[in-house]
Amino acid sequence: MDPLAERWRRAVSSLKELRLRVAYVRSELLRDDLPSIARALDDLCRDAEQASPVARDVLGAAVPVLADPALSERVEQLRELAASGALLSLSRLLRRKPRRHEAQSTSPAPDERHVAASGAGRALTLGERRALARRPTRAAFDALLRDPHPLVIRNLLGNPRLTEDDVVRLAARRPAIPEVVTEIARHPEWPQRSRVRMAIVQNPGAPPEIAVPMVRLLLRPELMQLVAAPDVPAVVRAAARELLERRPPVPHKPGGALEQ
């Protein structure tokens, strides 16, 4: 067992608040010794593939950190270390589309018609929408949930009036705006909700580098649902299928029921 991974297991288990868990894991992933971080993540990924709840909790705190665009260079370094060091479980966590597809894929242009408007019908500026997202009335939520700008969504996700149903609507929106999906994924709390995760991984417009790590957090019935979804990108569906194959056999509960 990797000593750094074991330290992460103990620390995350002792922290009950999701924000504290994510903050701790973020500080650990920013340590100088990147090879040690890669080995620890590989150890945790391997245990999570075997349905370890503690390893899954640590990965649950790591996924929002890995989704942060500010850390994309570090994530790429981890991806390279996983490939060069034969860290297969970590490679599966950080799997992405082949580069030849990236130049062909384009994000849909944000539709500015969906921004909130003033009572006189004037489209609100970005600054006005960001301020409104911090203190919206319930009537303003529908317009804000359709806003294409990630900074508006970032403020909205931190609003205490926002509900899980609202975030599921955001995550399931099609065509997806990748930057908006990324904002949801990097939030310390919302990606921990099963319905939010499923809305992201089942959205064909969700960036694979966001969706694939989330697949590692799914339960068996969710993985089966994902494998059967016809419009999910192949790389995401393959990750779900592979994880299903690596999960240990399902024990039977008394009475014949299957465990999850």
XYZ file of N, CA and C in Angstrom:
780
model
N 0.847 -1.190 0.000
C 0.000 0.000 0.000
C 0.886 1.244 0.000
N 0.579 2.171 -0.892
C 1.387 3.370 -1.000
C 1.216 4.231 0.261
N 2.316 4.690 0.887
C 2.194 5.459 2.144
C 1.484 6.803 1.973
N 1.717 7.477 0.854
C 1.037 8.752 0.639
C -0.458 8.538 0.437
N -0.816 7.511 -0.317
C -2.235 7.196 -0.511
C -2.894 6.844 0.809
N -2.173 6.131 1.672
C -2.727 5.766 2.968
C -2.946 7.005 3.833
N -2.039 7.958 3.750
C -2.218 9.205 4.490
C -3.457 9.945 4.000
N -3.662 9.946 2.691
C -4.846 10.605 2.135
C -6.117 9.914 2.615
N -6.086 8.595 2.669
C -7.265 7.855 3.144
C -7.625 8.265 4.572
N -6.629 8.311 5.437
C -6.890 8.663 6.835
C -7.391 10.101 6.956
N -6.757 11.015 6.217
C -7.121 12.427 6.324
C -8.534 12.676 5.810
N -8.863 12.141 4.642
C -10.188 12.369 4.060
C -11.271 11.733 4.928
N -10.985 10.565 5.489
C -11.972 9.912 6.357
C -12.262 10.728 7.603
N -11.276 11.508 8.031
C -11.459 12.308 9.248
C -12.187 13.625 8.982
N -12.312 14.007 7.724
C -12.959 15.269 7.363
C -14.387 14.988 6.895
N -15.347 15.586 7.551
C -16.747 15.322 7.217
C -17.302 16.289 6.181
N -16.778 17.518 6.140
C -17.284 18.496 5.183
C -16.623 18.292 3.817
N -17.445 18.287 2.771
C -16.936 18.049 1.428
C -15.939 19.119 1.007
N -16.206 20.372 1.355
C -15.299 21.460 0.969
C -13.925 21.266 1.593
N -13.887 20.806 2.831
C -12.601 20.576 3.489
C -11.863 19.427 2.835
N -12.594 18.396 2.441
C -11.955 17.268 1.756
C -11.320 17.714 0.446
N -12.070 18.479 -0.328
C -11.552 18.934 -1.619
C -10.360 19.866 -1.415
N -10.445 20.753 -0.430
C -9.332 21.672 -0.161
C -8.084 20.908 0.253
N -8.258 19.871 1.067
C -7.106 19.066 1.496
C -6.467 18.356 0.301
N -7.291 17.690 -0.493
C -6.753 16.955 -1.636
C -6.095 17.906 -2.626
N -6.672 19.074 -2.813
C -6.065 20.062 -3.701
C -4.658 20.427 -3.217
N -4.522 20.686 -1.935
C -3.201 21.047 -1.407
C -2.202 19.905 -1.592
N -2.679 18.666 -1.473
C -1.801 17.515 -1.644
C -1.408 17.314 -3.110
N -2.337 17.568 -4.021
C -2.030 17.392 -5.444
C -1.119 18.490 -5.974
N -0.958 19.547 -5.202
C -0.061 20.629 -5.610
C 1.331 20.488 -4.981
N 1.577 19.394 -4.313
C 2.898 19.143 -3.738
C 3.952 19.065 -4.844
N 5.205 19.241 -4.447
C 6.296 19.272 -5.426
C 6.601 17.905 -6.031
N 6.433 16.845 -5.252
C 6.847 15.509 -5.693
C 5.757 14.876 -6.557
N 5.744 15.228 -7.834
C 4.689 14.763 -8.730
C 4.712 13.244 -8.933
N 5.888 12.598 -9.065
C 5.880 11.128 -9.195
C 5.213 10.435 -8.003
N 5.436 10.947 -6.785
C 4.784 10.345 -5.615
C 3.273 10.533 -5.673
N 2.840 11.695 -6.138
C 1.406 11.957 -6.287
C 0.799 10.986 -7.297
N 1.512 10.761 -8.402
C 1.011 9.846 -9.436
C 0.875 8.430 -8.883
N 1.859 7.980 -8.119
C 1.797 6.626 -7.558
C 0.660 6.503 -6.545
N 0.477 7.553 -5.725
C -0.604 7.519 -4.736
C -1.971 7.492 -5.418
N -2.140 8.299 -6.443
C -3.404 8.297 -7.178
C -3.652 6.948 -7.841
N -2.612 6.348 -8.380
C -2.761 5.040 -9.009
C -3.208 4.004 -7.982
N -2.613 4.060 -6.783
C -2.993 3.146 -5.713
C -4.470 3.314 -5.358
N -4.912 4.545 -5.243
C -6.305 4.820 -4.899
C -7.250 4.409 -6.018
N -6.852 4.684 -7.252
C -7.688 4.282 -8.393
C -7.853 2.771 -8.438
N -6.781 2.057 -8.157
C -6.843 0.594 -8.168
C -7.809 0.081 -7.102
N -7.752 0.682 -5.900
C -8.675 0.271 -4.850
C -10.110 0.665 -5.180
N -10.291 1.851 -5.769
C -11.638 2.295 -6.133
C -12.244 1.371 -7.189
N -11.413 0.862 -8.090
C -11.905 -0.085 -9.088
C -12.427 -1.367 -8.451
N -11.919 -1.662 -7.254
C -12.388 -2.830 -6.509
C -13.482 -2.458 -5.500
N -14.058 -1.276 -5.697
C -15.221 -0.815 -4.925
C -14.881 -0.471 -3.479
N -13.651 -0.042 -3.212
C -13.298 0.409 -1.868
C -13.984 1.742 -1.587
N -14.828 1.827 -0.546
C -15.538 3.085 -0.280
C -14.599 4.208 0.155
N -13.530 3.887 0.888
C -12.604 4.925 1.338
C -11.842 5.504 0.145
N -11.342 4.629 -0.730
C -10.641 5.113 -1.926
C -11.582 5.927 -2.801
N -12.827 5.518 -2.863
C -13.808 6.259 -3.662
C -14.045 7.641 -3.071
N -14.030 7.750 -1.739
C -14.196 9.061 -1.102
C -13.037 9.989 -1.455
N -11.819 9.443 -1.463
C -10.653 10.273 -1.796
C -10.739 10.720 -3.250
N -11.096 9.797 -4.141
C -11.233 10.178 -5.546
C -12.368 11.183 -5.730
N -13.422 11.038 -4.936
C -14.521 12.002 -5.017
C -14.051 13.409 -4.704
N -13.093 13.533 -3.777
C -12.525 14.845 -3.466
C -11.507 15.277 -4.508
N -10.904 14.322 -5.198
C -9.886 14.644 -6.205
C -10.491 15.084 -7.535
N -11.658 14.560 -7.874
C -12.248 14.851 -9.185
C -12.487 16.345 -9.408
N -13.040 17.099 -8.444
C -13.182 18.545 -8.687
C -11.850 19.248 -8.892
N -10.805 18.760 -8.235
C -9.482 19.364 -8.403
C -8.948 19.079 -9.803
N -9.085 17.848 -10.251
C -8.607 17.474 -11.579
C -9.390 18.177 -12.683
N -10.611 18.625 -12.355
C -11.442 19.303 -13.357
C -11.133 20.792 -13.466
N -10.295 21.316 -12.589
C -9.997 22.751 -12.586
C -9.096 23.099 -13.770
N -9.556 23.954 -14.690
C -8.723 24.317 -15.847
C -7.385 24.921 -15.456
N -7.311 25.550 -14.282
C -6.047 26.152 -13.844
C -4.979 25.100 -13.590
N -5.388 23.840 -13.425
C -4.443 22.764 -13.155
C -4.273 21.834 -14.351
N -4.709 22.271 -15.526
C -4.669 21.390 -16.701
C -3.246 20.948 -17.039
N -2.284 21.841 -16.862
C -0.895 21.465 -17.154
C -0.410 20.382 -16.186
N -0.792 20.501 -14.926
C -0.394 19.503 -13.939
C -1.068 18.163 -14.218
N -2.328 18.207 -14.604
C -3.035 16.975 -14.947
C -2.369 16.301 -16.147
N -1.938 17.096 -17.119
C -1.243 16.527 -18.276
C 0.071 15.882 -17.851
N 0.773 16.482 -16.889
C 2.005 15.875 -16.380
C 1.716 14.546 -15.686
N 0.625 14.494 -14.937
C 0.229 13.235 -14.306
C -0.124 12.185 -15.353
N -0.779 12.618 -16.416
C -1.131 11.702 -17.501
C 0.132 11.119 -18.138
N 1.131 11.959 -18.333
C 2.395 11.493 -18.919
C 3.133 10.556 -17.979
N 3.121 10.848 -16.683
C 3.757 9.965 -15.712
C 3.052 8.617 -15.660
N 1.733 8.635 -15.760
C 0.980 7.388 -15.754
C 1.355 6.519 -16.953
N 1.530 7.162 -18.115
C 1.889 6.417 -19.318
C 3.313 5.886 -19.240
N 4.254 6.721 -18.820
C 5.658 6.306 -18.792
C 5.951 5.326 -17.665
N 5.177 5.410 -16.563
C 5.428 4.541 -15.420
C 4.516 3.338 -15.347
N 3.757 3.082 -16.395
C 2.825 1.947 -16.434
C 1.871 1.966 -15.235
N 1.402 3.156 -14.888
C 0.404 3.297 -13.824
C -0.967 3.180 -14.479
N -1.397 1.954 -14.663
C -2.542 1.682 -15.527
C -3.857 2.225 -14.961
N -4.031 2.110 -13.646
C -5.277 2.607 -13.056
C -5.376 4.122 -13.170
N -4.248 4.808 -12.963
C -4.246 6.260 -13.126
C -4.471 6.636 -14.584
N -3.900 5.868 -15.492
C -4.125 6.128 -16.915
C -5.602 6.033 -17.261
N -6.285 5.072 -16.655
C -7.716 4.942 -16.931
C -8.493 6.114 -16.346
N -8.062 6.625 -15.197
C -8.727 7.783 -14.599
C -8.604 9.013 -15.482
N -7.431 9.201 -16.082
C -7.139 10.423 -16.827
C -7.256 10.235 -18.335
N -7.910 9.182 -18.749
C -8.062 8.911 -20.182
C -8.795 10.058 -20.858
N -8.384 10.343 -22.071
C -9.027 11.404 -22.849
C -9.128 10.967 -24.293
N -9.813 11.761 -25.098
C -9.889 11.470 -26.529
C -8.508 11.519 -27.153
N -8.249 10.708 -28.178
C -6.998 10.878 -28.922
C -6.883 12.294 -29.455
N -5.673 12.822 -29.485
C -5.459 14.223 -29.872
C -5.947 14.524 -31.278
N -5.964 13.537 -32.151
C -6.374 13.812 -33.532
C -7.827 14.268 -33.602
N -8.611 13.947 -32.558
C -10.016 14.359 -32.566
C -10.204 15.765 -32.017
N -9.224 16.258 -31.262
C -9.432 17.520 -30.580
C -9.563 18.697 -31.531
N -8.767 18.692 -32.595
C -8.826 19.813 -33.531
C -10.156 19.838 -34.285
N -10.803 18.637 -34.380
C -12.051 18.571 -35.125
C -13.251 18.977 -34.282
N -13.089 18.892 -32.938
C -14.219 19.179 -32.069
C -14.280 20.671 -31.757
N -15.460 21.222 -31.847
C -15.632 22.640 -31.552
C -16.776 22.800 -30.563
N -16.616 23.707 -29.637
C -17.673 23.989 -28.678
C -18.727 24.859 -29.345
N -20.006 24.621 -29.008
C -21.039 25.497 -29.567
C -20.852 26.908 -29.067
N -21.084 27.871 -29.937
C -20.937 29.269 -29.531
C -22.014 29.613 -28.522
N -21.634 30.257 -27.414
C -22.643 30.648 -26.421
C -23.724 31.522 -27.047
N -24.958 31.218 -26.717
C -26.096 31.948 -27.264
C -26.454 33.082 -26.316
N -26.083 34.306 -26.672
C -26.312 35.451 -25.802
C -27.793 35.806 -25.687
N -28.643 35.181 -26.488
C -30.070 35.436 -26.347
C -30.605 34.899 -25.020
N -29.845 33.996 -24.402
C -30.308 33.357 -23.187
C -29.898 34.095 -21.919
N -29.297 35.268 -22.040
C -28.897 35.986 -20.836
C -30.104 36.687 -20.224
N -30.019 36.919 -18.916
C -31.119 37.579 -18.217
C -31.266 39.023 -18.697
N -32.481 39.525 -18.614
C -32.766 40.894 -19.060
C -33.368 41.696 -17.920
N -33.251 42.994 -18.034
C -33.849 43.890 -17.050
C -35.356 43.943 -17.266
N -36.045 44.631 -16.359
C -37.491 44.760 -16.503
C -37.883 45.482 -17.776
N -36.983 46.324 -18.301
C -37.263 47.056 -19.531
C -36.871 46.256 -20.768
N -36.377 45.029 -20.570
C -36.008 44.199 -21.710
C -34.569 44.331 -22.147
N -33.766 45.146 -21.457
C -32.352 45.302 -21.826
C -31.550 44.110 -21.321
N -30.718 43.541 -22.188
C -29.861 42.438 -21.771
C -28.880 42.920 -20.705
N -28.802 42.201 -19.607
C -27.919 42.592 -18.516
C -26.459 42.357 -18.901
N -25.592 43.205 -18.397
C -24.166 43.025 -18.649
C -23.663 41.828 -17.846
N -22.449 41.393 -18.175
C -21.854 40.266 -17.449
C -21.748 40.590 -15.958
N -21.304 41.789 -15.625
C -21.186 42.157 -14.225
C -22.528 42.147 -13.509
N -23.560 42.605 -14.180
C -24.893 42.613 -13.579
C -25.405 41.194 -13.375
N -25.142 40.327 -14.355
C -25.601 38.936 -14.225
C -24.851 38.206 -13.122
N -23.551 38.486 -12.977
C -22.775 37.854 -11.909
C -23.290 38.291 -10.545
N -23.620 39.572 -10.429
C -24.157 40.072 -9.160
C -25.521 39.458 -8.869
N -26.346 39.330 -9.907
C -27.672 38.748 -9.736
C -27.579 37.281 -9.337
N -26.568 36.578 -9.848
C -26.413 35.160 -9.538
C -26.093 34.921 -8.074
N -25.536 35.938 -7.414
C -25.242 35.800 -5.984
C -26.507 35.981 -5.141
N -27.458 36.791 -5.631
C -28.640 37.095 -4.829
C -29.893 37.083 -5.716
N -30.144 35.984 -6.373
C -31.301 36.003 -7.281
C -32.610 35.731 -6.562
N -33.650 36.265 -7.106
C -34.976 35.824 -6.701
C -35.239 34.518 -7.441
N -36.221 33.784 -6.958
C -36.521 32.512 -7.615
C -36.938 32.744 -9.068
N -37.583 33.876 -9.339
C -38.037 34.164 -10.696
C -36.873 34.364 -11.650
N -35.710 34.791 -11.116
C -34.558 35.038 -11.975
C -33.771 33.766 -12.279
N -34.059 32.696 -11.569
C -33.238 31.493 -11.727
C -33.309 30.910 -13.136
N -34.493 30.869 -13.716
C -34.628 30.246 -15.033
C -33.724 30.920 -16.056
N -33.698 32.255 -16.059
C -32.836 32.970 -17.003
C -31.366 32.730 -16.690
N -31.007 32.722 -15.415
C -29.616 32.531 -15.040
C -29.134 31.118 -15.351
N -30.022 30.138 -15.227
C -29.645 28.760 -15.532
C -29.366 28.566 -17.017
N -29.851 29.461 -17.850
C -29.586 29.376 -19.289
C -28.402 30.243 -19.706
N -27.790 30.924 -18.747
C -26.698 31.841 -19.078
C -25.500 31.056 -19.614
N -24.886 31.542 -20.711
C -23.770 30.800 -21.307
C -22.413 31.099 -20.687
N -22.338 32.075 -19.783
C -21.015 32.483 -19.302
C -20.630 31.716 -18.039
N -19.451 31.076 -18.027
C -19.053 30.267 -16.857
C -18.915 31.062 -15.575
N -18.581 32.359 -15.644
C -18.444 33.148 -14.420
C -19.799 33.392 -13.760
N -20.831 33.522 -14.571
C -22.183 33.641 -14.016
C -22.572 32.326 -13.343
N -22.278 31.222 -14.024
C -22.604 29.910 -13.476
C -21.823 29.650 -12.191
N -20.574 30.089 -12.136
C -19.756 29.892 -10.932
C -20.421 30.566 -9.734
N -20.889 31.801 -9.924
C -21.571 32.499 -8.830
C -22.886 31.825 -8.468
N -23.586 31.362 -9.490
C -24.874 30.715 -9.258
C -24.716 29.423 -8.456
N -23.664 28.656 -8.750
C -23.442 27.382 -8.059
C -23.177 27.581 -6.572
N -22.682 28.739 -6.205
C -22.434 29.015 -4.806
C -23.601 29.658 -4.090
N -24.706 29.863 -4.787
C -25.868 30.506 -4.180
C -26.636 29.501 -3.327
N -26.901 29.813 -2.066
C -27.575 28.849 -1.190
C -29.000 28.525 -1.609
N -29.583 29.327 -2.489
C -30.945 29.033 -2.947
C -30.973 28.018 -4.094
N -29.827 27.736 -4.645
C -29.776 26.782 -5.743
C -30.093 25.382 -5.216
N -30.881 24.627 -5.967
C -31.254 23.276 -5.567
C -30.557 22.244 -6.445
N -30.580 21.016 -5.998
C -30.001 19.928 -6.788
C -30.707 19.797 -8.129
N -32.019 19.973 -8.142
C -32.749 19.908 -9.417
C -32.235 20.963 -10.389
N -31.933 22.167 -9.878
C -31.398 23.219 -10.732
C -30.074 22.797 -11.353
N -29.193 22.208 -10.544
C -27.865 21.825 -11.041
C -27.977 20.671 -12.034
N -28.888 19.756 -11.792
C -29.106 18.665 -12.757
C -29.552 19.238 -14.100
N -30.438 20.234 -14.068
C -30.863 20.887 -15.313
C -29.670 21.518 -16.031
N -28.814 22.174 -15.263
C -27.617 22.783 -15.838
C -26.723 21.735 -16.491
N -26.479 20.652 -15.770
C -25.549 19.624 -16.243
C -26.091 18.866 -17.443
N -27.420 18.767 -17.534
C -28.028 17.994 -18.620
C -28.332 18.831 -19.850
N -28.116 20.127 -19.784
C -28.481 21.023 -20.893
C -27.775 20.630 -22.188
N -28.538 20.609 -23.269
C -27.990 20.271 -24.586
C -28.435 21.316 -25.602
N -27.538 21.745 -26.477
C -26.134 21.348 -26.505
C -25.390 21.887 -25.290
N -24.484 21.068 -24.783
C -23.733 21.456 -23.601
C -22.724 22.547 -23.936
N -22.496 23.414 -22.982
C -21.392 24.378 -23.071
C -20.280 23.822 -22.192
N -19.184 23.343 -22.779
C -18.145 22.665 -21.984
C -17.664 23.464 -20.787
N -17.557 24.795 -20.946
C -17.071 25.610 -19.834
C -18.062 25.607 -18.658
N -19.343 25.497 -18.965
C -20.354 25.441 -17.905
C -20.288 24.090 -17.190
N -20.140 23.013 -17.958
C -19.992 21.683 -17.358
C -18.759 21.647 -16.465
N -17.683 22.273 -16.915
C -16.451 22.318 -16.124
C -16.672 23.042 -14.807
N -17.442 24.129 -14.827
C -17.722 24.853 -13.591
C -18.461 23.968 -12.588
N -19.384 23.177 -13.069
C -20.104 22.263 -12.173
C -19.145 21.221 -11.621
N -18.310 20.657 -12.490
C -17.412 19.577 -12.090
C -16.364 20.032 -11.087
N -15.926 21.289 -11.169
C -14.887 21.766 -10.268
C -15.432 22.310 -8.950
N -16.750 22.337 -8.809
C -17.351 22.775 -7.554
C -17.098 21.704 -6.488
N -16.783 22.085 -5.251
C -16.429 21.080 -4.247
C -17.583 20.205 -3.769
N -18.828 20.622 -3.995
C -19.945 19.869 -3.435
C -20.870 19.237 -4.472
N -21.247 19.967 -5.507
C -22.254 19.446 -6.430
C -21.844 18.157 -7.131
N -20.577 17.961 -7.533
C -20.233 16.692 -8.204
C -20.317 15.478 -7.288
N -20.474 15.706 -5.980
C -20.611 14.579 -5.059
C -22.038 14.007 -5.092
N -22.956 14.724 -5.715
C -24.350 14.251 -5.801
C -24.487 13.297 -6.981
N -25.077 12.152 -6.727
C -25.181 11.114 -7.753
C -25.932 11.605 -8.989
N -27.046 12.326 -8.797
C -27.844 12.773 -9.945
C -27.072 13.774 -10.797
N -26.277 14.619 -10.147
C -25.473 15.592 -10.894
C -24.405 14.869 -11.705
N -23.722 13.911 -11.079
C -22.695 13.145 -11.807
C -23.295 12.449 -13.018
N -24.452 11.823 -12.835
C -25.058 11.101 -13.947
C -25.473 12.049 -15.064
N -25.958 13.236 -14.703
C -26.325 14.213 -15.735
C -25.108 14.623 -16.553
N -23.956 14.737 -15.897
C -22.737 15.117 -16.613
C -22.243 13.986 -17.503
N -22.101 12.785 -16.953
C -21.488 11.697 -17.734
C -22.390 11.243 -18.872
N -23.705 11.485 -18.766
C -24.615 11.088 -19.836
C -24.817 12.188 -20.878
N -24.259 13.357 -20.625
C -24.391 14.449 -21.586
C -23.340 14.278 -22.679
N -23.757 14.086 -23.931
C -22.767 13.861 -25.001
C -21.836 15.037 -25.234
N -22.189 16.218 -24.734
C -21.328 17.374 -24.919
C -20.376 17.631 -23.769
N -20.421 16.796 -22.731
C -19.505 16.977 -21.603
C -18.088 16.621 -22.033
N -17.084 17.432 -21.709
C -15.702 17.110 -22.085
C -15.294 15.762 -21.510
N -14.722 14.855 -22.306
C -14.303 13.550 -21.788
C -13.329 13.638 -20.622
N -12.466 14.669 -20.612
C -11.522 14.789 -19.495
C -12.233 15.140 -18.197
N -13.504 15.565 -18.290
C -14.335 15.796 -17.111
C -15.150 14.539 -16.807
N -15.761 13.957 -17.829
C -16.686 12.840 -17.628
C -15.977 11.551 -17.233
N -14.831 11.251 -17.838
C -14.174 9.965 -17.580
C -13.765 9.809 -16.115
N -13.116 10.812 -15.484
C -12.830 10.636 -14.055
C -14.082 10.439 -13.206
N -15.188 11.083 -13.592
C -16.423 10.917 -12.826
C -16.971 9.497 -12.917
N -16.676 8.822 -14.009
C -17.131 7.446 -14.159
C -16.610 6.582 -13.015
N -15.406 6.891 -12.514
C -14.809 6.098 -11.435
C -15.609 6.195 -10.145
N -16.532 7.164 -10.046
C -17.308 7.354 -8.828
C -18.687 6.710 -8.899
N -19.020 6.096 -10.036
C -20.366 5.567 -10.226
C -20.526 4.188 -9.585
N -21.742 3.907 -9.147
C -22.083 2.589 -8.628
C -22.450 1.661 -9.781
N -22.528 0.385 -9.486
C -22.760 -0.610 -10.538
C -24.002 -0.330 -11.379
N -25.185 -0.052 -10.780
C -26.353 0.224 -11.632
C -26.149 1.448 -12.523
N -25.427 2.456 -12.016
C -25.163 3.646 -12.817
C -24.229 3.320 -13.977
N -23.238 2.483 -13.729
C -22.330 2.064 -14.801
C -23.085 1.309 -15.883
N -23.990 0.426 -15.467
C -24.775 -0.335 -16.435
C -25.654 0.586 -17.264
N -26.229 1.589 -16.626
C -27.052 2.570 -17.349
C -26.218 3.337 -18.362
N -24.997 3.672 -17.976
C -24.117 4.443 -18.857
C -23.677 3.607 -20.058
N -23.357 2.358 -19.826
C -22.942 1.479 -20.913
C -24.058 1.325 -21.949
N -25.292 1.342 -21.481
C -26.435 1.148 -22.384
C -26.875 2.426 -23.078
N -26.326 3.580 -22.680
C -26.756 4.848 -23.272
C -26.162 5.021 -24.667
N -26.990 5.158 -25.707
C -26.470 5.189 -27.076
C -25.773 6.476 -27.467
N -26.089 7.597 -26.795
C -25.539 8.879 -27.235
C -24.359 9.350 -26.392
N -23.872 8.495 -25.513
C -22.701 8.829 -24.701
C -21.442 8.638 -25.550
N -20.474 9.553 -25.481
C -19.239 9.385 -26.261
C -18.587 8.032 -25.995
N -17.960 7.475 -27.028
C -17.391 6.136 -26.932
C -16.360 6.028 -25.816
N -15.555 7.073 -25.612
C -14.507 7.008 -24.604
C -15.115 6.929 -23.201
N -16.253 7.568 -22.977
C -16.919 7.522 -21.681
C -17.590 6.169 -21.489
N -18.257 5.693 -22.516
C -18.916 4.388 -22.424
C -17.892 3.275 -22.221
N -16.744 3.388 -22.887
C -15.694 2.381 -22.725
C -15.148 2.378 -21.305
N -15.015 3.571 -20.713
C -14.536 3.656 -19.331
C -15.506 2.974 -18.384
N -16.810 3.147 -18.612
C -17.814 2.509 -17.770
C -17.793 0.998 -17.942
N -17.685 0.537 -19.175
C -17.651 -0.904 -19.435
C -16.423 -1.544 -18.786
N -15.283 -0.888 -18.917
C -14.043 -1.416 -18.353
C -14.116 -1.479 -16.829
N -14.707 -0.465 -16.218
C -14.820 -0.457 -14.770
C -15.773 -1.553 -14.291
N -16.846 -1.774 -15.013
C -17.755 -2.867 -14.666
C -17.030 -4.206 -14.665
N -16.170 -4.402 -15.658
C -15.439 -5.658 -15.759
C -14.446 -5.833 -14.620
N -13.963 -4.725 -14.051
C -12.968 -4.801 -12.989
C -13.580 -4.854 -11.594
N -14.845 -4.556 -11.479
C -15.490 -4.625 -10.177
C -15.547 -6.075 -9.701
N -15.415 -6.305 -8.396
C -15.495 -7.680 -7.879
C -16.894 -8.236 -8.058
N -17.032 -9.560 -8.012
C -18.362 -10.167 -8.146
C -19.319 -9.615 -7.099
N -20.579 -9.531 -7.494
C -21.593 -8.961 -6.596
C -22.085 -10.039 -5.640
N -21.888 -9.830 -4.311
C -22.401 -10.815 -3.353
C -23.911 -10.710 -3.214
N -24.518 -11.814 -2.832
C -25.960 -11.830 -2.637
C -26.287 -11.550 -1.183
N -27.285 -10.701 -0.972
C -27.786 -10.472 0.368
C -28.764 -11.583 0.740
N -29.029 -11.743 2.023
C -30.068 -12.703 2.413
C -31.394 -12.382 1.738
N -32.034 -13.421 1.235
C -33.288 -13.214 0.534
C -33.129 -13.121 -0.958
N -31.864 -13.171 -1.443
C -31.637 -13.193 -2.878
C -31.370 -11.867 -3.507
N -31.442 -10.765 -2.749
C -31.205 -9.453 -3.331
C -29.716 -9.257 -3.618
N -29.426 -8.497 -4.636
C -28.040 -8.228 -4.990
C -27.565 -6.942 -4.335
N -26.321 -6.950 -3.877
C -25.731 -5.732 -3.343
C -25.317 -4.833 -4.496
N -25.178 -3.530 -4.224
C -24.824 -2.562 -5.241
C -23.324 -2.384 -5.301
